[in-house]
Amino acid sequence: MSPPFAHITGWGMSVPENILTNDDLAKMVETNDEWIVSRTGIRERRIAGADQTTASLAAEASLRALEVANVHPSDLDMIILSTSSPEYIFPATACLVQDQIGAVKAGAFDVLAACTGFVYAINLGSQAIKSGSASNVLIIGSETLSRVVNWKDRNTCILFGDGAGAFVMQASDEPGGVLSAVLRSDGSGGDLLSVPGGGSANPASMQTLYDGLHYIQMNGREVFRFATRVMADATQQTLESVNMDMDDIQLLIPHQANQRIIEAAARGLNYPMDKVMVNLDRYGNTSTASIPIATVEALEQGRLNPGDNTVMVAFGGGLTWGAALIQWSGPLSYERKVSPRRVRLFARSRSIFSRLRRRVEGFFWRNE
Ligand code: UT7
């Protein structure tokens, strides 16, 4: 029997309601709308409210993706969540999402490949499906980078935004879905984009707080140079691995970091900008969430349709970069209708039940 294909059958996004414009930023640091728009293309970004976190945005995006796919959370085998702004060092944010959506039989883990993380998750999810070890996989990119940005550093605070996006991936014998992917890294450039504090190298202390080591540190020019070099290369490599070229691609969905980086990649590929998805003007750089958020909006705008081929390509801290080639599918037909209201109720009651069970088990264990 030939291995199954890994199709993307559901998608969803969730962004905070709070909008921070360039003019708002100009009141906080020495910058202005003209500089930010001309150097980055960004006009505004979303900032998480006090009650929103990486897990809560992820859970909301996931429930929407499950609704589109018509898949119940209890049918998920695996949750892969990519983030650079996790809820905690551990447990994994994926496990918190598992609880919040009631994915009772799913394994869950986080991936850390910075802004390239969602491309890594696409490849991991599709390999799990193609190997036969999973049939229904949820992949998520979610960030609340506003919590690790130094709001006094104009080099970084103008760039980032909060948000989440999710895909449901499912096994099917029908050809299509994820056709190829390339993943790359170069740790020698790790210091170009990092949050150096709070890990084993610089454990949290008064000194790390004083030195600002818990904030994002970035060498913008070097990252820019690296990005313009690798985006076109990764796209070409993933296409060449299945004997395809840019003429076969209906839409390019790049990581939404900077309009100039995206334009340089399109130029390097000799590919027209009107076939490149760009929405960074409204969300800024949402890191690993930028590709799924851009995909959801491309679908809403009718720019990506079943049967189309698309390349999703990203670069980021690590350094990491990569690309995935996907023949777009859409929901598989399912008999059972998944109601979002019922799913939310189910998730809440499962979570309460699990907590109660642990307390009861703890009580008897103590008294044995
Ligand atoms: O997902 C990956 C995340 N990281 C990235 O994508 C970053 C990639 N890099 C970039 O996007 C760009 O390097 C930036 C947008 C960060 C900066 O643009 P740039 O064209 O590379 O500017 P620059 O760093 O070369 O700075 C040019 C000037 C400097 O002034 P001087 O030294 O020429 O007097 C900066 O101090 O612009 C100044 N500057 C600003 N001015 C107004 C830097 N940030 C700002 C600002 N507002 N926000």
CSV table of C-alpha atoms and ligand atoms in Angstrom, one decimal:
chain,number,residue,atom,x,y,z
A,1,MET,CA,0.0,0.0,0.0
A,2,SER,CA,1.4,3.4,-0.9
A,3,PRO,CA,1.8,6.0,1.9
A,4,PRO,CA,-1.1,8.5,2.4
A,5,PHE,CA,-0.9,12.1,1.3
A,6,ALA,CA,-0.9,14.9,3.9
A,7,HIS,CA,-3.7,17.4,3.0
A,8,ILE,CA,-4.4,20.8,4.6
A,9,THR,CA,-8.2,20.6,5.2
A,10,GLY,CA,-8.8,23.4,7.7
A,11,TRP,CA,-7.4,26.8,8.6
A,12,GLY,CA,-8.1,29.5,11.1
A,13,MET,CA,-6.6,32.7,12.5
A,14,SER,CA,-7.0,34.8,15.6
A,15,VAL,CA,-5.6,38.3,16.2
A,16,PRO,CA,-6.2,40.6,19.1
A,17,GLU,CA,-8.6,43.5,18.6
A,18,ASN,CA,-6.1,46.2,20.0
A,19,ILE,CA,-4.5,48.0,17.1
A,20,LEU,CA,-1.2,49.9,17.5
A,21,THR,CA,-0.5,52.3,14.6
A,22,ASN,CA,2.8,53.8,13.5
A,23,ASP,CA,1.6,57.2,14.9
A,24,ASP,CA,1.0,55.5,18.3
A,25,LEU,CA,4.6,54.2,18.2
A,26,ALA,CA,5.9,57.7,17.3
A,27,LYS,CA,4.6,58.8,20.8
A,28,MET,CA,6.6,56.1,22.5
A,29,VAL,CA,10.0,56.1,20.6
A,30,GLU,CA,11.7,58.4,18.2
A,31,THR,CA,10.3,57.3,14.9
A,32,ASN,CA,7.6,58.2,12.4
A,33,ASP,CA,5.0,56.7,10.1
A,34,GLU,CA,7.0,57.7,7.0
A,35,TRP,CA,10.2,55.9,8.2
A,36,ILE,CA,8.4,52.7,9.2
A,37,VAL,CA,6.3,52.5,6.1
A,38,SER,CA,9.2,53.1,3.7
A,39,ARG,CA,11.7,50.8,5.5
A,40,THR,CA,9.3,48.0,6.4
A,41,GLY,CA,5.8,48.4,4.7
A,42,ILE,CA,4.2,48.1,8.2
A,43,ARG,CA,1.3,50.5,9.0
A,44,GLU,CA,-0.2,48.9,12.1
A,45,ARG,CA,0.0,45.7,14.3
A,46,ARG,CA,-2.2,43.9,16.8
A,47,ILE,CA,-1.3,43.8,20.5
A,48,ALA,CA,-2.6,41.1,22.9
A,49,GLY,CA,-4.9,42.3,25.6
A,50,ALA,CA,-4.2,41.5,29.3
A,51,ASP,CA,-6.5,38.4,29.1
A,52,GLN,CA,-4.8,37.1,25.9
A,53,THR,CA,-1.8,34.8,25.7
A,54,THR,CA,0.0,32.7,23.1
A,55,ALA,CA,-2.1,29.7,24.2
A,56,SER,CA,-5.4,31.5,24.1
A,57,LEU,CA,-4.8,33.0,20.6
A,58,ALA,CA,-3.7,29.5,19.5
A,59,ALA,CA,-6.7,27.8,20.9
A,60,GLU,CA,-9.1,30.3,19.2
A,61,ALA,CA,-7.3,29.9,15.8
A,62,SER,CA,-7.4,26.1,16.2
A,63,LEU,CA,-11.1,25.9,16.9
A,64,ARG,CA,-11.7,27.9,13.7
A,65,ALA,CA,-9.4,25.5,11.8
A,66,LEU,CA,-11.2,22.5,13.2
A,67,GLU,CA,-14.6,23.9,12.2
A,68,VAL,CA,-13.5,24.5,8.6
A,69,ALA,CA,-12.0,20.9,8.4
A,70,ASN,CA,-15.1,19.6,10.2
A,71,VAL,CA,-12.9,17.6,12.5
A,72,HIS,CA,-13.7,17.1,16.2
A,73,PRO,CA,-10.8,17.9,18.6
A,74,SER,CA,-11.1,14.3,20.0
A,75,ASP,CA,-10.1,13.0,16.6
A,76,LEU,CA,-6.7,14.7,16.6
A,77,ASP,CA,-3.6,12.5,17.0
A,78,MET,CA,-1.0,15.2,17.3
A,79,ILE,CA,-0.7,19.0,18.0
A,80,ILE,CA,2.5,20.8,16.9
A,81,LEU,CA,2.7,24.4,18.1
A,82,SER,CA,5.4,26.7,16.9
A,83,THR,CA,6.3,29.8,18.9
A,84,SER,CA,9.1,32.0,20.1
A,85,SER,CA,7.0,33.5,22.8
A,86,PRO,CA,5.8,30.4,24.7
A,87,GLU,CA,3.5,30.6,27.7
A,88,TYR,CA,6.3,29.2,29.9
A,89,ILE,CA,9.8,27.7,29.5
A,90,PHE,CA,7.8,24.5,30.1
A,91,PRO,CA,5.2,22.9,29.9
A,92,ALA,CA,4.9,23.2,26.2
A,93,THR,CA,2.3,25.7,25.0
A,94,ALA,CA,0.9,22.9,22.8
A,95,CYS,CA,-0.2,21.0,25.9
A,96,LEU,CA,-2.1,24.0,27.2
A,97,VAL,CA,-3.9,24.2,23.8
A,98,GLN,CA,-4.6,20.5,24.0
A,99,ASP,CA,-6.4,21.1,27.2
A,100,GLN,CA,-8.2,24.2,26.1
A,101,ILE,CA,-9.6,22.6,22.9
A,102,GLY,CA,-10.3,19.1,24.4
A,103,ALA,CA,-8.0,17.1,22.1
A,104,VAL,CA,-8.2,14.1,24.5
A,105,LYS,CA,-6.1,11.7,22.5
A,106,ALA,CA,-3.5,14.0,20.9
A,107,GLY,CA,0.2,14.1,21.7
A,108,ALA,CA,1.4,17.7,21.9
A,109,PHE,CA,4.7,19.5,21.7
A,110,ASP,CA,6.3,22.8,20.7
A,111,VAL,CA,8.7,23.6,17.9
A,112,LEU,CA,11.2,26.4,18.2
A,113,ALA,CA,12.5,27.6,14.9
A,114,ALA,CA,11.6,31.3,15.3
A,115,CYS,CA,9.8,32.8,12.3
A,116,THR,CA,10.5,29.6,10.2
A,117,GLY,CA,8.7,27.5,12.8
A,118,PHE,CA,5.4,27.1,10.9
A,119,VAL,CA,7.3,25.7,7.9
A,120,TYR,CA,9.0,23.3,10.2
A,121,ALA,CA,5.6,22.3,11.6
A,122,ILE,CA,4.2,21.8,8.1
A,123,ASN,CA,7.0,19.4,7.4
A,124,LEU,CA,6.8,17.5,10.7
A,125,GLY,CA,3.0,17.2,10.5
A,126,SER,CA,3.1,15.9,6.9
A,127,GLN,CA,5.9,13.4,7.7
A,128,ALA,CA,3.8,12.1,10.7
A,129,ILE,CA,0.9,11.5,8.3
A,130,LYS,CA,3.0,10.1,5.5
A,131,SER,CA,4.7,7.6,7.9
A,132,GLY,CA,1.3,6.4,9.0
A,133,SER,CA,1.8,7.4,12.6
A,134,ALA,CA,-1.0,10.0,12.6
A,135,SER,CA,-4.1,10.7,10.6
A,136,ASN,CA,-5.3,14.1,11.9
A,137,VAL,CA,-2.7,16.6,12.9
A,138,LEU,CA,-3.2,20.2,14.1
A,139,ILE,CA,-0.3,22.6,13.5
A,140,ILE,CA,-0.3,26.1,15.0
A,141,GLY,CA,1.9,29.2,14.8
A,142,SER,CA,1.2,31.6,17.7
A,143,GLU,CA,3.0,34.6,19.2
A,144,THR,CA,2.6,37.3,21.7
A,145,LEU,CA,5.9,39.0,20.9
A,146,SER,CA,4.6,42.2,22.4
A,147,ARG,CA,5.5,40.6,25.8
A,148,VAL,CA,9.2,40.2,24.9
A,149,VAL,CA,9.8,43.4,22.9
A,150,ASN,CA,11.6,46.3,24.5
A,151,TRP,CA,9.2,49.2,23.9
A,152,LYS,CA,12.1,51.6,24.2
A,153,ASP,CA,14.1,50.0,21.3
A,154,ARG,CA,12.9,51.5,18.1
A,155,ASN,CA,15.0,49.0,16.1
A,156,THR,CA,12.7,46.2,17.1
A,157,CYS,CA,9.4,47.5,18.7
A,158,ILE,CA,8.1,48.9,15.4
A,159,LEU,CA,8.3,45.5,13.7
A,160,PHE,CA,6.4,42.9,15.7
A,161,GLY,CA,2.8,42.1,16.3
A,162,ASP,CA,0.7,39.4,18.0
A,163,GLY,CA,-1.5,36.7,16.5
A,164,ALA,CA,-2.0,33.1,15.7
A,165,GLY,CA,-2.9,30.8,12.8
A,166,ALA,CA,-3.6,27.1,12.6
A,167,PHE,CA,-4.0,24.3,9.9
A,168,VAL,CA,-5.6,20.9,10.2
A,169,MET,CA,-3.7,18.3,8.3
A,170,GLN,CA,-5.3,15.0,7.3
A,171,ALA,CA,-4.3,11.8,5.7
A,172,SER,CA,-5.9,10.9,2.3
A,173,ASP,CA,-5.2,8.5,-0.6
A,174,GLU,CA,-6.1,11.4,-2.9
A,175,PRO,CA,-2.8,12.8,-4.4
A,176,GLY,CA,-2.0,16.4,-3.3
A,177,GLY,CA,-1.3,18.3,-0.1
A,178,VAL,CA,2.3,18.8,1.1
A,179,LEU,CA,4.5,17.9,-1.9
A,180,SER,CA,7.9,18.8,-0.6
A,181,ALA,CA,9.8,20.9,2.0
A,182,VAL,CA,13.3,22.1,2.7
A,183,LEU,CA,14.4,23.0,6.2
A,184,ARG,CA,17.8,24.7,6.9
A,185,SER,CA,19.7,26.3,9.8
A,186,ASP,CA,22.9,28.1,10.6
A,187,GLY,CA,23.5,28.4,14.3
A,188,SER,CA,26.6,30.5,13.7
A,189,GLY,CA,24.2,33.4,13.3
A,190,GLY,CA,22.2,32.7,16.5
A,191,ASP,CA,23.2,35.9,18.1
A,192,LEU,CA,21.8,38.1,15.3
A,193,LEU,CA,18.3,37.6,16.6
A,194,SER,CA,17.6,36.3,20.1
A,195,VAL,CA,16.2,36.6,23.6
A,196,PRO,CA,19.4,35.7,25.5
A,197,GLY,CA,18.0,35.8,29.1
A,198,GLY,CA,16.1,33.3,31.1
A,199,GLY,CA,17.7,30.1,29.8
A,200,SER,CA,20.6,28.0,31.0
A,201,ALA,CA,23.2,30.4,29.6
A,202,ASN,CA,21.8,33.5,31.4
A,203,PRO,CA,19.4,32.3,34.0
A,204,ALA,CA,17.0,35.0,35.2
A,205,SER,CA,18.6,37.3,37.8
A,206,MET,CA,18.5,41.0,38.8
A,207,GLN,CA,21.5,41.4,36.5
A,208,THR,CA,19.8,39.9,33.4
A,209,LEU,CA,16.8,42.1,34.1
A,210,TYR,CA,19.0,45.2,34.4
A,211,ASP,CA,20.9,44.3,31.2
A,212,GLY,CA,17.6,43.8,29.3
A,213,LEU,CA,18.4,40.3,28.3
A,214,HIS,CA,14.8,39.2,28.4
A,215,TYR,CA,14.0,41.4,25.4
A,216,ILE,CA,14.4,40.6,21.7
A,217,GLN,CA,17.9,41.6,20.6
A,218,MET,CA,18.4,42.0,16.8
A,219,ASN,CA,21.0,43.0,14.3
A,220,GLY,CA,18.5,44.3,11.7
A,221,ARG,CA,21.0,44.9,8.9
A,222,GLU,CA,22.6,41.4,9.1
A,223,VAL,CA,19.2,39.7,9.4
A,224,PHE,CA,18.0,41.7,6.4
A,225,ARG,CA,21.0,40.6,4.3
A,226,PHE,CA,20.6,36.9,5.3
A,227,ALA,CA,16.9,37.0,4.5
A,228,THR,CA,17.3,38.4,1.0
A,229,ARG,CA,19.9,35.6,0.3
A,230,VAL,CA,17.9,32.6,1.5
A,231,MET,CA,14.2,33.2,0.6
A,232,ALA,CA,14.6,32.6,-3.2
A,233,ASP,CA,17.1,29.8,-2.7
A,234,ALA,CA,14.8,27.8,-0.4
A,235,THR,CA,11.8,28.3,-2.7
A,236,GLN,CA,13.8,27.1,-5.7
A,237,GLN,CA,15.1,24.1,-3.8
A,238,THR,CA,11.7,22.8,-2.7
A,239,LEU,CA,10.4,23.2,-6.3
A,240,GLU,CA,13.4,21.5,-7.8
A,241,SER,CA,13.1,18.5,-5.5
A,242,VAL,CA,9.8,17.6,-7.3
A,243,ASN,CA,10.8,18.9,-10.8
A,244,MET,CA,8.6,22.0,-10.7
A,245,ASP,CA,9.3,25.6,-11.2
A,246,MET,CA,7.8,29.0,-10.4
A,247,ASP,CA,5.5,28.8,-13.5
A,248,ASP,CA,3.7,26.0,-11.6
A,249,ILE,CA,3.0,28.2,-8.6
A,250,GLN,CA,-0.2,30.2,-8.4
A,251,LEU,CA,0.6,32.0,-5.1
A,252,LEU,CA,3.7,32.6,-3.1
A,253,ILE,CA,3.1,33.1,0.7
A,254,PRO,CA,6.3,34.4,2.3
A,255,HIS,CA,7.0,35.2,5.9
A,256,GLN,CA,5.6,38.7,6.5
A,257,ALA,CA,8.7,40.5,8.0
A,258,ASN,CA,9.5,43.3,5.7
A,259,GLN,CA,8.0,44.5,2.3
A,260,ARG,CA,11.5,45.1,0.9
A,261,ILE,CA,12.6,41.5,1.8
A,262,ILE,CA,9.5,40.1,0.1
A,263,GLU,CA,10.1,42.2,-3.0
A,264,ALA,CA,13.8,41.1,-3.1
A,265,ALA,CA,12.7,37.4,-2.9
A,266,ALA,CA,10.2,37.9,-5.7
A,267,ARG,CA,12.8,39.6,-7.9
A,268,GLY,CA,15.3,36.8,-7.2
A,269,LEU,CA,12.7,34.3,-8.4
A,270,ASN,CA,11.6,36.5,-11.3
A,271,TYR,CA,8.1,36.2,-10.0
A,272,PRO,CA,5.4,39.0,-10.2
A,273,MET,CA,4.4,40.7,-7.0
A,274,ASP,CA,0.7,40.4,-7.8
A,275,LYS,CA,1.1,36.7,-7.2
A,276,VAL,CA,2.7,37.2,-3.8
A,277,MET,CA,0.5,37.4,-0.7
A,278,VAL,CA,1.3,40.4,1.5
A,279,ASN,CA,-0.6,41.6,4.6
A,280,LEU,CA,2.2,42.8,6.8
A,281,ASP,CA,0.9,46.4,6.5
A,282,ARG,CA,-2.0,45.5,8.9
A,283,TYR,CA,-0.3,42.9,11.2
A,284,GLY,CA,3.4,43.7,11.2
A,285,ASN,CA,5.7,40.7,11.7
A,286,THR,CA,3.8,38.1,13.7
A,287,SER,CA,6.8,35.7,13.4
A,288,THR,CA,5.7,32.1,13.1
A,289,ALA,CA,2.0,33.1,12.9
A,290,SER,CA,2.6,35.2,9.8
A,291,ILE,CA,2.3,32.4,7.2
A,292,PRO,CA,-0.9,30.9,8.4
A,293,ILE,CA,-2.5,34.3,9.0
A,294,ALA,CA,-1.5,35.3,5.4
A,295,THR,CA,-2.9,32.0,4.1
A,296,VAL,CA,-6.3,32.5,5.8
A,297,GLU,CA,-6.6,36.0,4.3
A,298,ALA,CA,-5.5,34.7,0.9
A,299,LEU,CA,-8.3,32.1,1.0
A,300,GLU,CA,-10.8,34.7,2.1
A,301,GLN,CA,-9.8,36.9,-0.8
A,302,GLY,CA,-10.1,34.0,-3.3
A,303,ARG,CA,-6.4,34.2,-4.1
A,304,LEU,CA,-5.8,30.5,-3.2
A,305,ASN,CA,-8.2,27.8,-4.4
A,306,PRO,CA,-8.3,24.0,-4.4
A,307,GLY,CA,-5.8,22.5,-6.9
A,308,ASP,CA,-3.5,25.6,-6.8
A,309,ASN,CA,0.1,25.2,-5.9
A,310,THR,CA,1.6,27.5,-3.4
A,311,VAL,CA,5.1,27.8,-1.8
A,312,MET,CA,5.3,29.0,1.9
A,313,VAL,CA,8.8,30.3,2.6
A,314,ALA,CA,10.3,31.8,5.7
A,315,PHE,CA,13.5,32.8,7.5
A,316,GLY,CA,14.2,33.7,11.1
A,317,GLY,CA,16.2,33.4,14.3
A,318,GLY,CA,18.4,30.4,14.7
A,319,LEU,CA,19.3,31.2,12.0
A,320,THR,CA,16.7,29.1,10.3
A,321,TRP,CA,15.0,29.1,6.9
A,322,GLY,CA,12.9,26.8,4.8
A,323,ALA,CA,10.1,26.4,2.3
A,324,ALA,CA,7.1,24.0,1.8
A,325,LEU,CA,5.4,23.3,-1.5
A,326,ILE,CA,1.7,22.6,-1.2
A,327,GLN,CA,-1.0,21.6,-3.6
A,328,TRP,CA,-4.0,23.2,-1.9
A,329,SER,CA,-6.9,20.9,-1.0
A,330,GLY,CA,-9.8,22.0,1.2
A,331,PRO,CA,-12.0,20.1,3.6
A,332,LEU,CA,-12.4,16.3,3.1
A,333,SER,CA,-16.0,15.3,3.2
A,334,TYR,CA,-17.1,14.3,6.6
A,335,GLU,CA,-20.5,12.9,7.6
A,336,ARG,CA,-20.5,14.3,11.2
A,337,LYS,CA,-21.1,18.0,11.5
A,338,VAL,CA,-18.8,19.6,14.1
A,339,SER,CA,-20.6,22.5,15.9
A,340,PRO,CA,-18.1,25.1,17.3
A,341,ARG,CA,-20.4,25.7,20.2
A,342,ARG,CA,-20.6,22.1,21.2
A,343,VAL,CA,-16.8,21.7,20.7
A,344,ARG,CA,-16.2,24.6,23.1
A,345,LEU,CA,-18.6,23.1,25.7
A,346,PHE,CA,-16.9,19.7,25.2
A,347,ALA,CA,-13.4,21.2,25.7
A,348,ARG,CA,-14.4,23.0,28.8
A,349,SER,CA,-16.1,20.0,30.4
A,350,ARG,CA,-13.1,17.7,29.5
A,351,SER,CA,-10.7,20.2,31.1
A,352,ILE,CA,-12.8,20.4,34.3
A,353,PHE,CA,-13.1,16.6,34.3
A,354,SER,CA,-9.3,16.1,34.0
A,355,ARG,CA,-8.5,18.5,36.8
A,356,LEU,CA,-11.2,16.9,39.1
A,357,ARG,CA,-9.9,13.4,38.3
A,358,ARG,CA,-6.3,14.4,39.2
A,359,ARG,CA,-7.5,15.8,42.6
A,360,VAL,CA,-9.5,12.7,43.4
A,361,GLU,CA,-6.6,10.4,42.4
A,362,GLY,CA,-4.2,12.6,44.5
A,363,PHE,CA,-6.5,12.3,47.5
A,364,PHE,CA,-6.6,8.5,47.4
A,365,TRP,CA,-2.9,8.2,46.6
A,366,ARG,CA,-2.1,10.3,49.8
A,367,ASN,CA,-4.4,8.1,51.9
A,368,GLU,CA,-3.2,4.7,50.7
B,1,UT7,O1,11.3,37.7,11.3
B,1,UT7,C1,12.7,38.1,11.3
B,1,UT7,C2,12.7,39.4,12.1
B,1,UT7,N1,13.6,40.4,11.7
B,1,UT7,C3,13.7,41.1,10.5
B,1,UT7,O2,13.0,40.8,9.6
B,1,UT7,C4,14.6,42.2,10.5
B,1,UT7,C5,15.2,42.4,9.1
B,1,UT7,N2,15.8,43.8,9.0
B,1,UT7,C6,15.0,44.8,8.7
B,1,UT7,O3,13.8,44.7,8.4
B,1,UT7,C7,15.6,46.2,8.6
B,1,UT7,O4,17.0,46.1,8.9
B,1,UT7,C8,15.0,47.2,9.7
B,1,UT7,C9,13.6,47.6,9.3
B,1,UT7,C10,15.1,46.6,11.1
B,1,UT7,C11,15.9,48.5,9.7
B,1,UT7,O5,15.9,49.0,8.4
B,1,UT7,P1,17.2,49.5,7.7
B,1,UT7,O6,16.9,50.0,6.4
B,1,UT7,O7,18.1,48.2,7.7
B,1,UT7,O8,17.7,50.6,8.7
B,1,UT7,P2,19.1,50.6,9.5
B,1,UT7,O9,19.1,49.7,10.6
B,1,UT7,O10,20.2,50.6,8.5
B,1,UT7,O11,19.0,52.1,10.1
B,1,UT7,C12,19.1,53.3,9.2
B,1,UT7,C13,18.9,54.5,10.1
B,1,UT7,C14,19.8,54.5,11.3
B,1,UT7,O12,20.2,55.8,11.6
B,1,UT7,P3,21.7,56.3,11.1
B,1,UT7,O13,22.6,55.4,11.9
B,1,UT7,O14,21.7,56.1,9.6
B,1,UT7,O15,21.7,57.7,11.6
B,1,UT7,C15,18.9,54.0,12.5
B,1,UT7,O16,19.3,54.5,13.7
B,1,UT7,O17,17.5,54.5,10.6
B,1,UT7,C16,17.6,54.6,12.1
B,1,UT7,N3,16.4,53.9,12.6
B,1,UT7,C17,15.2,54.5,12.8
B,1,UT7,N4,14.7,55.7,12.5
B,1,UT7,C18,13.4,56.0,12.7
B,1,UT7,C19,16.4,52.7,13.1
B,1,UT7,N5,15.1,52.4,13.5
B,1,UT7,C20,14.4,53.5,13.3
B,1,UT7,C21,13.0,53.8,13.5
B,1,UT7,N6,12.6,55.0,13.2
B,1,UT7,N7,12.2,52.9,14.0
